């Protein structure tokens, strides 16, 4: 379904945030017979619905919204509306036509698009792809989940999009190059279960992309893909890391060395994998990666890591404080912990308790020496899951500020204090940015 297909039809846009606003503006320009916006979750963060938006589509709130959704020919839901929402369940039972702004946009732009999803690494990888393409004279527009809604993007010859599982779930067109960086259980409450989450995530691949590029080192992704044709980054026949001409780790494309691992300023093996995926995408787009390796090396060295993802905070004590607040699952926290292997490490965990299974984290730490501080709400349950591990010291703190103070007492000189909470921020904080702000302020306030 394209935007042009909405002409003369009754359309209800569900959601009044940035995606809903972009959808109303774009759909109104295509002449629907009737257009209404529905918001069932208005709160103190909701922006005013006025001016051209209100003229294009009146806003219906509360329970009356369902009647407008049910009466529409097409429902355009925002990504924040979960599949498990009771209204979604009822609309699906009525065989309602439901789509999203990203799906409408993709129908007209798929052949010019690199679409990147993944349970971990999609933001960094999509940013790297866009950054490296620009460095080799392939201008592109970057957006999606990480920034500008797709329906607000300008016309361009090439797009790079970060796509969430929610955005992938309603696609009926796959991008030219479909990229998956990792797969592990996440957002299960919104998708209805692990199998449903994987189904929605991998819907990105369901409609004939020209090329599929994946992280070839991810075991769950390999299991879900089976024998499907794909470029599996990290393997010797494509972009990977191996010993280079000087005996240190280098990035390679097949048997051709490109540049040393040390060029990449991001820590962690998972970020090595992200760059391998990005290089494989450039190769799939026809970029002569080997011929442009020097230009790419400079661009990689200049790449700035994204905020809230292993962001290091300088501290006069000699400790390294690290903000990884976007690590909202145990698997993401495991990647972060691995990034600081070999250094004394204290990890602060805990946040909104979604009932996740933390036994994989316990298995991962079975042979480690590490200190773990649990904070509400899920922190005590995480600490309990780690009980009995011989090298793991566990403590609890009443909140994030107290945990930072405690970490200064427990972490040896030269060590790392890592906020990698393995849980979302909501409930105790406005959003993940607020959690980062509180962490950074606590580090500053407790500095010697």
PDB file of C-alpha atoms in Angstrom, residues 61 67 265 271 356 398:
ATOM      1  CA  UNK A  61      -8.758  10.798  22.642  1.00  0.00           C
ATOM      2  CA  UNK A  67     -14.799   3.568  17.329  1.00  0.00           C
ATOM      3  CA  UNK A 265      37.636   4.042  18.182  1.00  0.00           C
ATOM      4  CA  UNK A 271      31.445  -3.043  17.470  1.00  0.00           C
ATOM      5  CA  UNK A 356      13.003 -11.236  31.806  1.00  0.00           C
ATOM      6  CA  UNK A 398      18.394   2.193  46.862  1.00  0.00           C
TER       7      UNK A 398
END
